[in-house]
Short mmCIF file of C-alpha atoms in Angstrom, two decimals:
data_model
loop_
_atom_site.label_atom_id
_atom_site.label_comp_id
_atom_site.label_asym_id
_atom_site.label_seq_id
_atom_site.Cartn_x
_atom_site.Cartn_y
_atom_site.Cartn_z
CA UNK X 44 4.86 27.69 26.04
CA UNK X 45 6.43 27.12 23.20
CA UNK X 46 9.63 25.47 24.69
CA UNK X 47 7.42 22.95 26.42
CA UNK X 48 6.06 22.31 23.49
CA UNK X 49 9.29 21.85 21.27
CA UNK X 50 10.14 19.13 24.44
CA UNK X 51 6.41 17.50 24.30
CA UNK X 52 7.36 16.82 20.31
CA UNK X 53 10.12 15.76 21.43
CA UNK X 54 9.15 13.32 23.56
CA UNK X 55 6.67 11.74 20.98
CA UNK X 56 9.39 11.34 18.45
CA UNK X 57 11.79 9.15 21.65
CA UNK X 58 8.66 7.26 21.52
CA UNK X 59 8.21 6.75 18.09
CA UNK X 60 12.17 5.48 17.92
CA UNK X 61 11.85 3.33 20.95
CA UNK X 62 8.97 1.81 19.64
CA UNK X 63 10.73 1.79 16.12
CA UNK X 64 13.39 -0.40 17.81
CA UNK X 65 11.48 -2.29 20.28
CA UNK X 66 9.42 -3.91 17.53
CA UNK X 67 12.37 -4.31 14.59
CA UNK X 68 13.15 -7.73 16.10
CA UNK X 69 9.46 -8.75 14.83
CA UNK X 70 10.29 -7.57 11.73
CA UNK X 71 13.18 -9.21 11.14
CA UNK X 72 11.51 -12.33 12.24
CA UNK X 73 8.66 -11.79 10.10
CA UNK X 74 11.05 -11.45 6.97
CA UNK X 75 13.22 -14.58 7.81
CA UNK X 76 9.89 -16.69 7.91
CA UNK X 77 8.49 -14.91 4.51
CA UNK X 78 11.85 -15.78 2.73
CA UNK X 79 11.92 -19.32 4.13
CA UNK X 80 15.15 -18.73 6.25
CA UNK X 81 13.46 -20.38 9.42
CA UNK X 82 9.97 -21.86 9.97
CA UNK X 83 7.14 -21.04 13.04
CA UNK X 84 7.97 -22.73 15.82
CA UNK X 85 5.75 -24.82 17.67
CA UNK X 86 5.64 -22.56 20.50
CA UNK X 87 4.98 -19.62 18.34
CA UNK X 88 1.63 -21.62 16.65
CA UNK X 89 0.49 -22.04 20.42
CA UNK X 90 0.94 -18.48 21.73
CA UNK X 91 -1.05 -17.50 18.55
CA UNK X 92 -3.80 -19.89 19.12
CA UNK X 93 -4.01 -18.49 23.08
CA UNK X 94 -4.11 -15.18 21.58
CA UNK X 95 -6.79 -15.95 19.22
CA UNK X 96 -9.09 -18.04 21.45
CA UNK X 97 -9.03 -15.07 23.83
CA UNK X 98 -9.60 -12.11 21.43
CA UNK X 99 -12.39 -14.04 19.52
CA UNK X 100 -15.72 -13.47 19.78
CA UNK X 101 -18.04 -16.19 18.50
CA UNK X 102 -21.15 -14.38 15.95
CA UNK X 103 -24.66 -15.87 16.91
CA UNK X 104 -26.11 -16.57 13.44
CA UNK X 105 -29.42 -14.58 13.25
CA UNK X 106 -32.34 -16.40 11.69
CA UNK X 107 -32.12 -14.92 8.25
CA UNK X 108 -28.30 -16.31 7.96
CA UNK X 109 -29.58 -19.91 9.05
CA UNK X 110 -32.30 -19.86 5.93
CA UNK X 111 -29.65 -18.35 3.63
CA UNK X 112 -27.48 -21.52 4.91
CA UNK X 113 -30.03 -23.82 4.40
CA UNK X 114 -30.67 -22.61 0.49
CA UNK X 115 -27.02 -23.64 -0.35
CA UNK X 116 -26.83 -21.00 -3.51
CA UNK X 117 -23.79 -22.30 -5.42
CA UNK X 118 -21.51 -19.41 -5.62
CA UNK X 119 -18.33 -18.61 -8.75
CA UNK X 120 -15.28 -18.07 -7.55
CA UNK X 121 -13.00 -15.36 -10.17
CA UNK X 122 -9.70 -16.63 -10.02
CA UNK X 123 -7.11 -14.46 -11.26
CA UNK X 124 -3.67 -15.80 -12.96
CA UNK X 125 -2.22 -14.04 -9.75
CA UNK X 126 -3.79 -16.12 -7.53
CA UNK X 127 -3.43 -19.43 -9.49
CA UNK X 128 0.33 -18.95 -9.52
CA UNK X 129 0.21 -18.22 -5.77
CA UNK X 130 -1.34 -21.37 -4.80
CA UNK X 131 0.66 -23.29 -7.10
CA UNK X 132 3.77 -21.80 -5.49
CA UNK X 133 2.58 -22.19 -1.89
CA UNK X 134 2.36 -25.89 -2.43
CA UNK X 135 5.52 -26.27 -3.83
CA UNK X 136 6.65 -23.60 -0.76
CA UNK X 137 5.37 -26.19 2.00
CA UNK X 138 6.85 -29.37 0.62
CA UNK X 139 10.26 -27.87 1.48
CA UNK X 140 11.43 -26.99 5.29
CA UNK X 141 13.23 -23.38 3.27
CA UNK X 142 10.11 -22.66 1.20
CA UNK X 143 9.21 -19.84 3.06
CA UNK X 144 5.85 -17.92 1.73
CA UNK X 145 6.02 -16.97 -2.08
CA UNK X 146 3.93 -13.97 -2.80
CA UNK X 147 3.69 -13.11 0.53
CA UNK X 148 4.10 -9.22 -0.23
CA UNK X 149 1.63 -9.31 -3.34
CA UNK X 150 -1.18 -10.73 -1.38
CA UNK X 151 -0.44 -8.10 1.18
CA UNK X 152 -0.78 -4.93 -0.89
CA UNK X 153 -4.30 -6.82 -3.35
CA UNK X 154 -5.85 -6.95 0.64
CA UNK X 155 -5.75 -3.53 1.11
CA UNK X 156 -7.88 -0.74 0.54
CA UNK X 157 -5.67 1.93 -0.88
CA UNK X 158 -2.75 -0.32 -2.69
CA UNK X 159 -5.35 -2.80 -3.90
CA UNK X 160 -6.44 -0.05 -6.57
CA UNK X 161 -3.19 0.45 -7.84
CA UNK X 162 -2.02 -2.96 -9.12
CA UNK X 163 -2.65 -3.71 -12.60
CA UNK X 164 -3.00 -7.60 -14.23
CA UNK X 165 0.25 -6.84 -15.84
CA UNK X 166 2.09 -5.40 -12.26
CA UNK X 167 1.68 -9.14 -11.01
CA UNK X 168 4.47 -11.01 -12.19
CA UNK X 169 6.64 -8.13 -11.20
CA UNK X 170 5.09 -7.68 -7.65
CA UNK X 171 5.18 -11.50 -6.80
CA UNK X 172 9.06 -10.80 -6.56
CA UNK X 173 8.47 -7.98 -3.87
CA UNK X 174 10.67 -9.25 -0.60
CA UNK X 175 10.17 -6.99 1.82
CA UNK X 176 9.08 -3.44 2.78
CA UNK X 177 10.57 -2.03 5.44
CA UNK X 178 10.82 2.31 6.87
CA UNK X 179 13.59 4.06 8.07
CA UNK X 180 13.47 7.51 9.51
CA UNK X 181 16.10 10.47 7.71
CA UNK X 182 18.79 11.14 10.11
CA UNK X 183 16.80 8.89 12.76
CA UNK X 184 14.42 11.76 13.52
CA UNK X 185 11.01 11.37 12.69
CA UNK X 186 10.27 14.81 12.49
CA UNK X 187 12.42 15.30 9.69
CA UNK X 188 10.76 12.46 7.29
CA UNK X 189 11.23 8.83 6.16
CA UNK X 190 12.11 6.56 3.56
CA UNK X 191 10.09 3.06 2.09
CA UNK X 192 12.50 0.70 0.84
CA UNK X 193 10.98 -2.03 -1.29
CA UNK X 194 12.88 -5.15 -1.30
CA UNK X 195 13.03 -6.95 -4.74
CA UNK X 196 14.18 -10.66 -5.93
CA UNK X 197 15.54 -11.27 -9.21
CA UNK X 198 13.04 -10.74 -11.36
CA UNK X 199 12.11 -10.41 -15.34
CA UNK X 200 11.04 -6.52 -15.59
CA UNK X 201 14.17 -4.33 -14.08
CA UNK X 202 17.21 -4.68 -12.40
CA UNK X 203 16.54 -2.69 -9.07
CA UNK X 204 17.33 -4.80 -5.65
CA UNK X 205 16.08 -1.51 -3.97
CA UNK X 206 13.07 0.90 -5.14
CA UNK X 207 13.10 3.47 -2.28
CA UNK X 208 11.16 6.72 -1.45
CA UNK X 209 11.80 9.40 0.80
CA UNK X 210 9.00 11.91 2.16
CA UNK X 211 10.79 14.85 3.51
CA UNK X 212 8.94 17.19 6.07
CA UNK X 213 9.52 21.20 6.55
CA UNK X 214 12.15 21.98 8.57
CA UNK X 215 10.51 25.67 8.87
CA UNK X 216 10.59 27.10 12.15
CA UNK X 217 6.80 28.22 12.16
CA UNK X 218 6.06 24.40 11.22
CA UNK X 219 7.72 23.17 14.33
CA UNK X 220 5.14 23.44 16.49
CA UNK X 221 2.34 21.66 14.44
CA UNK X 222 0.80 18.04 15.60
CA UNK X 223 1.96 16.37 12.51
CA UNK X 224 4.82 17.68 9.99
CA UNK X 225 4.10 19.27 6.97
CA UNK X 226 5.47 17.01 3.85
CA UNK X 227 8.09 19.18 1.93
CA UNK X 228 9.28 17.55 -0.85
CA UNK X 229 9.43 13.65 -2.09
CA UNK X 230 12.21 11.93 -3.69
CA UNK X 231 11.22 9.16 -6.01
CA UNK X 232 13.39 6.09 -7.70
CA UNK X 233 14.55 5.25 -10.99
CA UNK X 234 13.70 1.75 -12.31
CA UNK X 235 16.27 0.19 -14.57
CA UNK X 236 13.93 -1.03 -17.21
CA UNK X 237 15.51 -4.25 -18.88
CA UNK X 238 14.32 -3.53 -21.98
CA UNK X 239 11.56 -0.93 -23.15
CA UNK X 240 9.00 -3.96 -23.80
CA UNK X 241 9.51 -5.02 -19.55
CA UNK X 242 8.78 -0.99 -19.06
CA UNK X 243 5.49 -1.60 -16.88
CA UNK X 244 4.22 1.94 -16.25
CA UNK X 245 3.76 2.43 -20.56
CA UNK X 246 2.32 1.00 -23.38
CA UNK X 247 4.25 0.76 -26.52
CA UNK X 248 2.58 1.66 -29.76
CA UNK X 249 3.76 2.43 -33.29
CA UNK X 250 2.59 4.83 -35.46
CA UNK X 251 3.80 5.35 -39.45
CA UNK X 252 5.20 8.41 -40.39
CA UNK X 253 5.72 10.13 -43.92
CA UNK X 254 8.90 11.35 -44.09
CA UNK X 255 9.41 14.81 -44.62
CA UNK X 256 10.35 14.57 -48.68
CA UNK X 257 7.22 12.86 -49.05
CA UNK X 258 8.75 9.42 -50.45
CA UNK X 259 9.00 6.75 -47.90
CA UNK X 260 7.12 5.60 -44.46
CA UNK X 261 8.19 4.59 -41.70
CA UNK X 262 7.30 3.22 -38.27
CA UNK X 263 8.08 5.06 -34.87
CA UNK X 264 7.58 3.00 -31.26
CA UNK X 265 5.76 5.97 -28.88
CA UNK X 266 5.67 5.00 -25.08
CA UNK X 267 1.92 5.74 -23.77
CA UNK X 268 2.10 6.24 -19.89
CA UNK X 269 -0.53 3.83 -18.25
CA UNK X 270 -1.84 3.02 -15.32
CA UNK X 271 0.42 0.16 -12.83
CA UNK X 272 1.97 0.36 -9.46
CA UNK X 273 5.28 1.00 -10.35
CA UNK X 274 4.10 4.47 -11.22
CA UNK X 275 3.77 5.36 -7.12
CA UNK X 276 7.98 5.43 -7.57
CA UNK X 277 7.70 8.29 -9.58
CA UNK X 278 7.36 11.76 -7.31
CA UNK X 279 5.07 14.15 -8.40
CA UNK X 280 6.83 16.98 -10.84
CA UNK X 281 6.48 20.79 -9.65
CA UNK X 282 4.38 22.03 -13.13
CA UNK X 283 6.58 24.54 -14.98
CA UNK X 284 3.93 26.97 -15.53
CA UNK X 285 0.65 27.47 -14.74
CA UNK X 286 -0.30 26.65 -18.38
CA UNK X 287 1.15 23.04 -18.03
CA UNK X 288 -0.73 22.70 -14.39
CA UNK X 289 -3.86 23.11 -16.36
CA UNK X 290 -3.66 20.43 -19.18
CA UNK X 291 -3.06 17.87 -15.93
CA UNK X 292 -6.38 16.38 -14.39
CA UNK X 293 -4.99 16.98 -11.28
CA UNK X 294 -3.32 19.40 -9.72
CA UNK X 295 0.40 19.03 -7.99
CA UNK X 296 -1.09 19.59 -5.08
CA UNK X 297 -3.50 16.92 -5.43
CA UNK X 298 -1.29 14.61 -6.28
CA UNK X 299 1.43 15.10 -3.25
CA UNK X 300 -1.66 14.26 -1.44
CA UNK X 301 -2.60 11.69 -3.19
CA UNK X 302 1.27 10.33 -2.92
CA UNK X 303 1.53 10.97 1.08
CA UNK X 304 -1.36 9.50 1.50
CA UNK X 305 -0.37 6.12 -0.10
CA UNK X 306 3.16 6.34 1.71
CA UNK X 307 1.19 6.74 5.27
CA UNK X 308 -0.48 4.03 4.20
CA UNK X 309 2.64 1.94 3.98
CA UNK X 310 4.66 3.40 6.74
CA UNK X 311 1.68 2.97 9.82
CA UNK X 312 -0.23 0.02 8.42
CA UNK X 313 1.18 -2.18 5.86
CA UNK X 314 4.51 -2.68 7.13
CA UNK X 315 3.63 -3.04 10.65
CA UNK X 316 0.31 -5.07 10.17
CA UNK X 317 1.44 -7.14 7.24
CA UNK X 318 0.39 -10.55 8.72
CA UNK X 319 -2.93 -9.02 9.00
CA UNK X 320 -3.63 -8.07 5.36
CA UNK X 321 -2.01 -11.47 3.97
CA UNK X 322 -4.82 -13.39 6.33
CA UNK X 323 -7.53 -10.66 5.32
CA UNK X 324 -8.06 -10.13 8.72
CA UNK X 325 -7.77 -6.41 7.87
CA UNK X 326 -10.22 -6.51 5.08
CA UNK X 327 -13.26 -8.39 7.80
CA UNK X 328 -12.69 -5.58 10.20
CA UNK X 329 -12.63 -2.70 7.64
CA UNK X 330 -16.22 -4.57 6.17
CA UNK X 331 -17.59 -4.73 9.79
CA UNK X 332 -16.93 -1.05 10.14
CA UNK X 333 -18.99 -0.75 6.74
CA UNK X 334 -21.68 -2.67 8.08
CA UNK X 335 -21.73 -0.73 11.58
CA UNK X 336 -21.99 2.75 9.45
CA UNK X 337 -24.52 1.59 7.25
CA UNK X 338 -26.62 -0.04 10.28
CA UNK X 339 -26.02 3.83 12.09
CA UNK X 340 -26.62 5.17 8.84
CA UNK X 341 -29.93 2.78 8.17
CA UNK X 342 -31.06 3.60 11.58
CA UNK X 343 -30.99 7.76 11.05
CA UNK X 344 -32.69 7.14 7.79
CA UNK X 345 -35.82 5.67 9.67
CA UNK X 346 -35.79 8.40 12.22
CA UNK X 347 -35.61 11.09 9.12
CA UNK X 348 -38.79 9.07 7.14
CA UNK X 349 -40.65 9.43 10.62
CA UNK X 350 -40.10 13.12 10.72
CA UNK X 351 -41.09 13.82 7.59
CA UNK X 352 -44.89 11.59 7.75
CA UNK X 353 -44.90 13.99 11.22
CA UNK X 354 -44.71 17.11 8.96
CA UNK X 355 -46.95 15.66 6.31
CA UNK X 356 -49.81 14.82 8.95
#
């Protein structure tokens, strides 16, 4: 049993490469349009509107829509400095034939769920200069792990070209056998702050200090750690002791998880379904899930309020 199995993971992981390889052509094509090196071809716009046409499936507005239509409530728009620089960029962008799609990455990772919550005002600059993301399996073997490399273009805040992070999986024996690998350890990357003032992940205050003979004060610049995106770089730190586990609000445990989960996140949905997230595509199908849960959800509410009147009677 168990050597069939070792050959059925193996299997999955020949199909995981071939698949790897089958689609990195798309990939590369993808990139080459995002960085303006070639434009979509007109044969490329019609194979898309095919594919559209026949996947669609046209909504028949219900009767309260058509009132709400008729009502015309003006609505407010929030728009952030983010998305005023993107617009501004995108029509500079599609005056030239090499303008390619500026922020392409940044409106990726603000449409989805999980990396949405981790961008800060302040991250923005920064992330608009975010190239590419691409995976690579360690050693080419998906069972032993993989590594996000985040492409960056010159930019104001550090001197990284390449922020990458690897996820290494248990190379145990006894793990061998399991569905999915168990996550070992993660490696994280250093950013070469330009200057402590570009440092994104801290805030800088300064505090006066006596000095020790009592004559004299002076002022001392603390870094404050704070919440931005460029903190996901860091990998979480094994806690010394047990004492130094419990001043944390989480626990290292908790925040592998919390880390892995993120990097999945990245690795089997926001590299290969980019194109979907920058449309917001992604974000209409993960709200018509919502609404289908809270229509199931509505409906076993009713059928719980007409069991209880059939106690009370």
């Amino acid at each position: 049993f168990r050597e069939l199995r070792k050959q059925f993971l193996e299997e999955i992981s020949k199909a995981e490469l071939e698949f790897t390889d089958k689609t990195a052509n798309l990939r590369e094509e993808r990139r080459k349009v995002v960085a303006g090196e070639r434009d979509v071809t007109a044969d490329e716009m019609k194979t898309y509107q095919e594919v559209k046409q026949e996947s669609g499936v046209e909504e028949i507005p219900s009767d309260e829509d058509e009132s709400e239509q008729k009502k015309q409530k003006k609505t407010v728009t929030v728009v952030s400095k983010g998305d005023e620089k993107n617009k501004s960029e995108l029509a500079v962008a599609a005056e030239k034939p090499d303008g390619g799609i500026p922020g392409f990455w940044f409106t990726v990772l603000r449409n989805n769920e999980v990396t949405e919550g981790m961008i800060t005002e302040r991250d923005v600059p920064a992330l608009q200069s975010l190239q590419d993301v691409t995976k690579e399996y360690i050693d080419n073997n998906p069972r032993k792990g993989f590594k996000l490399n985040f492409i960056f273009g010159e930019n104001e805040y550090f001197t990284n070209k390449v922020l990458s992070k690897t996820y290494h999986f248990d190379q145990e024996p006894e793990t061998q056998d399991d569905d999915e690998p168990m996550l070992d350890t993660i490696d994280g990357a250093t950013i070469d702050w330009k200057s402590q003032e570009k440092k994104l992940t801290v805030i800088l205050k300064q505090k006066k200090q006596r000095h020790k003979t009592g004559k004299g004060v002076r002022v001392v610049t603390k870094e404050e750690k704070c919440p931005s995106f460029f903190n996901f770089f860091d990998a979480p730190q094994v806690p010394e002791d047990d004492d130094e586990e419990e001043d944390e609000e989480m626990s290292y445990d908790e925040k592998m998880e919390m880390d892995y989960e993120a990097a999945t996140m990245f690795a089997d949905s926001i590299i290969p379904r980019a194109v979907h997230y920058y449309s917001g595509r992604s974000i209409e199908e993960i709200a018509s899930a919502m609404d289908f849960a809270g229509l199931m959800g509505g409906m076993g509410g009713d059928d719980d309020e007409e069991e209880e009147e059939e106690e009370e009677e």
